CSV table of C-alpha atoms in Angstrom, one decimal:
chain,number,residue,atom,x,y,z
A,514,GLY,CA,115.1,88.3,82.0
A,515,GLN,CA,111.5,87.6,83.1
A,516,SER,CA,109.0,86.5,80.6
A,517,LEU,CA,105.6,84.9,80.1
A,518,GLU,CA,104.7,83.1,76.9
A,519,GLN,CA,101.2,82.8,75.6
A,520,PRO,CA,99.9,81.9,72.0
A,521,SER,CA,98.9,85.2,70.2
A,522,GLU,CA,95.6,83.9,68.7
A,523,VAL,CA,93.2,81.1,69.3
A,524,THR,CA,90.0,80.4,67.3
A,525,ALA,CA,87.2,78.2,68.4
A,526,VAL,CA,83.5,77.5,67.8
A,527,GLU,CA,80.5,78.3,70.0
A,528,GLY,CA,80.0,75.5,72.5
A,529,ALA,CA,83.5,74.2,72.3
A,530,ILE,CA,86.2,74.0,74.9
A,531,VAL,CA,89.4,76.0,74.4
A,532,GLN,CA,92.6,75.9,76.5
A,533,ILE,CA,95.0,78.9,76.5
A,534,ASN,CA,98.5,78.2,77.7
A,535,CYS,CA,101.0,80.1,79.7
A,536,THR,CA,104.7,79.3,80.5
A,537,TYR,CA,106.7,81.6,82.6
A,538,GLN,CA,110.4,82.2,83.3
A,539,THR,CA,110.5,84.7,86.5
A,540,SER,CA,112.9,85.4,89.2
A,541,GLY,CA,110.3,84.5,91.9
A,542,PHE,CA,106.9,83.0,91.8
A,543,TYR,CA,104.0,83.8,94.1
A,544,GLY,CA,100.9,83.0,91.9
A,545,LEU,CA,99.5,83.0,88.4
A,546,SER,CA,96.5,85.1,87.6
A,547,TRP,CA,94.3,85.4,84.5
A,548,TYR,CA,92.6,88.4,83.2
A,549,GLN,CA,90.0,89.0,80.5
A,550,GLN,CA,89.9,92.1,78.3
A,551,HIS,CA,87.3,92.8,75.7
A,552,ASP,CA,88.3,95.2,72.9
A,553,GLY,CA,88.8,98.8,74.2
A,554,GLY,CA,87.9,97.7,77.7
A,555,ALA,CA,89.6,97.3,81.1
A,556,PRO,CA,91.2,94.0,82.1
A,557,THR,CA,89.0,92.1,84.6
A,558,PHE,CA,90.3,89.4,87.0
A,559,LEU,CA,89.2,85.8,86.3
A,560,SER,CA,91.1,83.5,88.3
A,561,TYR,CA,94.2,82.8,90.4
A,562,ASN,CA,96.5,79.8,91.3
A,563,ALA,CA,99.1,79.8,93.9
A,564,LEU,CA,99.3,76.0,94.3
A,565,ASP,CA,99.5,73.1,91.8
A,566,GLY,CA,96.1,71.9,90.4
A,567,LEU,CA,92.9,73.1,89.0
A,568,GLU,CA,90.6,75.9,90.2
A,569,GLU,CA,87.1,76.0,88.7
A,570,THR,CA,84.9,79.0,88.5
A,571,GLY,CA,81.8,78.3,86.5
A,572,ARG,CA,82.6,77.7,82.9
A,573,PHE,CA,86.3,78.8,83.4
A,574,SER,CA,89.0,76.8,85.0
A,575,SER,CA,92.6,77.5,85.6
A,576,PHE,CA,95.4,75.0,86.2
A,577,LEU,CA,99.0,75.5,87.5
A,578,SER,CA,102.1,73.2,87.6
A,579,ARG,CA,104.9,75.0,89.4
A,580,SER,CA,107.4,72.3,88.6
A,581,ASP,CA,106.8,72.8,84.8
A,582,SER,CA,106.4,76.7,85.2
A,583,TYR,CA,103.2,76.3,83.3
A,584,GLY,CA,99.6,77.1,83.6
A,585,TYR,CA,96.5,77.2,81.5
A,586,LEU,CA,93.1,78.6,81.3
A,587,LEU,CA,90.2,76.4,80.1
A,588,LEU,CA,87.0,77.9,78.8
A,589,GLN,CA,84.0,75.5,78.5
A,590,GLU,CA,80.8,75.8,76.6
A,591,LEU,CA,82.2,78.8,74.6
A,592,GLN,CA,79.8,81.7,74.0
A,593,MET,CA,80.3,84.6,71.4
A,594,LYS,CA,80.8,87.0,74.4
A,595,ASP,CA,84.0,85.1,75.3
A,596,SER,CA,85.7,86.6,72.2
A,597,ALA,CA,88.3,88.7,74.0
A,598,SER,CA,92.1,88.9,75.0
A,599,TYR,CA,93.2,86.8,77.8
A,600,PHE,CA,96.3,87.6,79.9
A,601,CYS,CA,98.3,85.5,82.3
A,602,ALA,CA,100.2,87.3,85.0
A,603,VAL,CA,102.8,86.3,87.6
A,604,ARG,CA,103.3,87.8,91.0
A,605,ALA,CA,107.2,87.6,91.1
A,606,SER,CA,107.7,89.2,94.5
A,607,SER,CA,106.2,88.3,97.9
A,608,ASN,CA,106.3,91.8,99.2
A,609,THR,CA,105.9,94.3,96.3
A,610,GLY,CA,103.1,95.2,94.0
A,611,LYS,CA,104.9,94.0,91.0
A,612,LEU,CA,102.9,91.8,88.4
A,613,ILE,CA,104.4,90.6,85.2
A,614,PHE,CA,101.9,90.1,82.4
A,615,GLY,CA,102.0,88.0,79.3
A,616,GLN,CA,101.4,89.5,75.9
A,617,GLY,CA,97.9,88.2,75.7
A,618,THR,CA,95.9,85.7,73.6
A,619,THR,CA,93.1,86.9,71.4
A,620,LEU,CA,90.3,84.4,71.4
A,621,GLN,CA,87.9,84.4,68.5
A,622,VAL,CA,84.7,82.5,68.9
A,623,LYS,CA,82.8,81.7,65.7
A,624,PRO,CA,79.2,80.8,65.4
B,526,GLU,CA,79.9,101.1,93.6
B,527,ALA,CA,83.5,99.9,94.1
B,528,GLN,CA,85.5,101.4,91.1
B,529,VAL,CA,88.7,102.8,89.9
B,530,THR,CA,88.3,106.0,87.9
B,531,GLN,CA,90.7,107.7,85.6
B,532,ASN,CA,90.6,111.1,83.9
B,533,PRO,CA,90.8,112.0,81.1
B,534,ARG,CA,89.7,109.0,79.1
B,535,TYR,CA,91.1,110.4,75.9
B,536,LEU,CA,93.8,113.0,75.3
B,537,ILE,CA,95.6,114.3,72.3
B,538,THR,CA,98.6,116.6,73.2
B,539,VAL,CA,101.9,117.8,71.8
B,540,THR,CA,105.4,117.0,72.5
B,541,GLY,CA,106.7,118.7,75.6
B,542,LYS,CA,103.4,119.8,77.1
B,543,LYS,CA,103.2,118.5,80.6
B,544,LEU,CA,100.2,116.5,81.5
B,545,THR,CA,98.7,114.6,84.4
B,546,VAL,CA,96.4,111.6,84.3
B,547,THR,CA,94.5,111.2,87.5
B,548,CYS,CA,93.5,107.9,89.1
B,549,SER,CA,91.2,107.4,92.1
B,550,GLN,CA,89.9,104.3,93.9
B,551,ASN,CA,87.2,104.0,96.4
B,552,MET,CA,88.0,100.6,97.9
B,553,ASN,CA,90.6,101.7,100.3
B,554,HIS,CA,93.2,99.6,98.6
B,555,GLU,CA,96.8,99.9,99.7
B,556,TYR,CA,98.4,98.9,96.3
B,557,MET,CA,98.1,101.0,93.2
B,558,SER,CA,99.9,100.7,89.8
B,559,TRP,CA,100.0,102.2,86.4
B,560,TYR,CA,100.4,100.3,83.2
B,561,ARG,CA,100.7,101.1,79.6
B,562,GLN,CA,99.4,98.8,76.9
B,563,ASP,CA,100.9,98.7,73.4
B,564,PRO,CA,99.9,96.2,70.5
B,565,GLY,CA,101.9,93.1,70.9
B,566,LEU,CA,103.5,94.1,74.0
B,567,GLY,CA,100.8,93.3,76.6
B,568,LEU,CA,100.5,95.2,79.8
B,569,ARG,CA,103.7,96.7,81.1
B,570,GLN,CA,104.0,98.2,84.6
B,571,ILE,CA,105.2,101.8,84.9
B,572,TYR,CA,105.2,102.5,88.5
B,573,TYR,CA,103.5,100.9,91.5
B,574,SER,CA,102.8,102.1,95.1
B,575,MET,CA,102.4,99.9,98.2
B,576,ASN,CA,101.0,102.7,100.3
B,577,VAL,CA,100.9,106.4,100.8
B,578,GLU,CA,104.3,108.0,100.1
B,579,VAL,CA,105.7,104.5,99.1
B,580,THR,CA,106.3,104.2,95.3
B,581,ASP,CA,108.7,102.2,93.1
B,582,LYS,CA,109.6,101.8,89.6
B,583,GLY,CA,108.0,99.2,87.4
B,584,ASP,CA,109.4,97.9,84.2
B,585,VAL,CA,109.0,101.0,81.9
B,586,PRO,CA,109.4,104.1,84.3
B,587,GLU,CA,111.4,106.4,82.0
B,588,GLY,CA,109.6,109.6,81.2
B,589,TYR,CA,107.1,109.3,83.9
B,590,LYS,CA,106.6,110.4,87.5
B,591,VAL,CA,104.0,109.4,90.2
B,592,SER,CA,103.0,110.5,93.6
B,593,ARG,CA,100.9,109.0,96.4
B,594,LYS,CA,99.9,111.7,98.9
B,595,GLU,CA,96.5,110.2,99.7
B,596,LYS,CA,95.6,106.5,99.7
B,597,ARG,CA,92.8,106.9,97.2
B,598,ASN,CA,94.7,108.9,94.5
B,599,PHE,CA,97.7,108.0,92.3
B,600,PRO,CA,98.3,110.4,89.5
B,601,LEU,CA,100.6,109.7,86.6
B,602,ILE,CA,102.7,112.7,85.4
B,603,LEU,CA,104.4,113.1,82.1
B,604,GLU,CA,106.7,116.1,82.4
B,605,SER,CA,107.6,116.3,78.8
B,606,PRO,CA,105.6,113.8,76.7
B,607,SER,CA,107.1,112.4,73.6
B,608,PRO,CA,105.4,110.4,70.6
B,609,ASN,CA,106.7,107.1,72.0
B,610,GLN,CA,104.5,107.6,75.1
B,611,THR,CA,101.4,107.4,72.8
B,612,SER,CA,99.7,104.4,74.4
B,613,LEU,CA,96.7,103.2,76.3
B,614,TYR,CA,97.3,103.6,80.0
B,615,PHE,CA,95.6,101.7,82.9
B,616,CYS,CA,95.5,102.4,86.6
B,617,ALA,CA,94.8,99.5,88.9
B,618,SER,CA,94.4,98.8,92.6
B,619,ARG,CA,94.3,95.9,94.9
B,620,ASP,CA,94.2,95.3,98.6
B,621,ARG,CA,96.8,93.8,100.9
B,622,VAL,CA,94.7,90.6,101.7
B,623,ASN,CA,93.3,89.7,98.2
B,624,TYR,CA,96.4,90.8,96.5
B,625,ASN,CA,96.0,88.7,93.5
B,626,GLU,CA,92.8,90.3,92.2
B,627,GLN,CA,93.6,93.7,90.5
B,628,PHE,CA,90.8,96.1,89.7
B,629,PHE,CA,91.5,98.2,86.6
B,630,GLY,CA,90.3,101.7,85.7
B,631,PRO,CA,88.7,102.2,82.3
B,632,GLY,CA,91.9,103.4,80.6
B,633,THR,CA,93.2,106.6,79.1
B,634,ARG,CA,94.1,106.7,75.4
B,635,LEU,CA,96.9,109.2,75.1
B,636,THR,CA,98.2,110.5,71.7
B,637,VAL,CA,101.3,112.7,71.7
B,638,LEU,CA,101.8,114.5,68.4
């Protein structure tokens, strides 16, 4: 089967740094994406890694190690508004629209 | 404004009464998908479409139909809804070049009694 594993919940304080891990087991791999979803809202795209290494976008960074089938999302200088669910997603095929999502990690930021 | 729209946003219906959830995007995207989101299960793909008249099953297609007669529209049809189809549904689109960034609609919360 195909699966993505993420922690279900993470708690951190304002101003801190938090890392959300994602390990995947898929038939193919053509990139790892991260999405943010606030309660009741639509998921919004955060970042994407196709190659190994770190991608930085402001306070958010995403890392990929294809040899370890592993990636993470790093959130720095946490703000209360970062409280949300975060999903990793793998594009498992090069020519179809199929994305496989993890179950999501709920991040709670405390004052 | 670039967006994906869905209608209705909320729907309560009864078992067996056919319904359609519409989805439309104004970004000229080739790819469109439908997902359902259930607690603890994340987002699961129902159907996707790579272009007009090209559709394929995702992970949970049973009980659903789709059509793609125009590039901008991708309706989701439940011919005979059942209570286990109570869920939050999202439509999404992306283009062929920036294929890693999906744009999601606002969601449709469906309750089947």
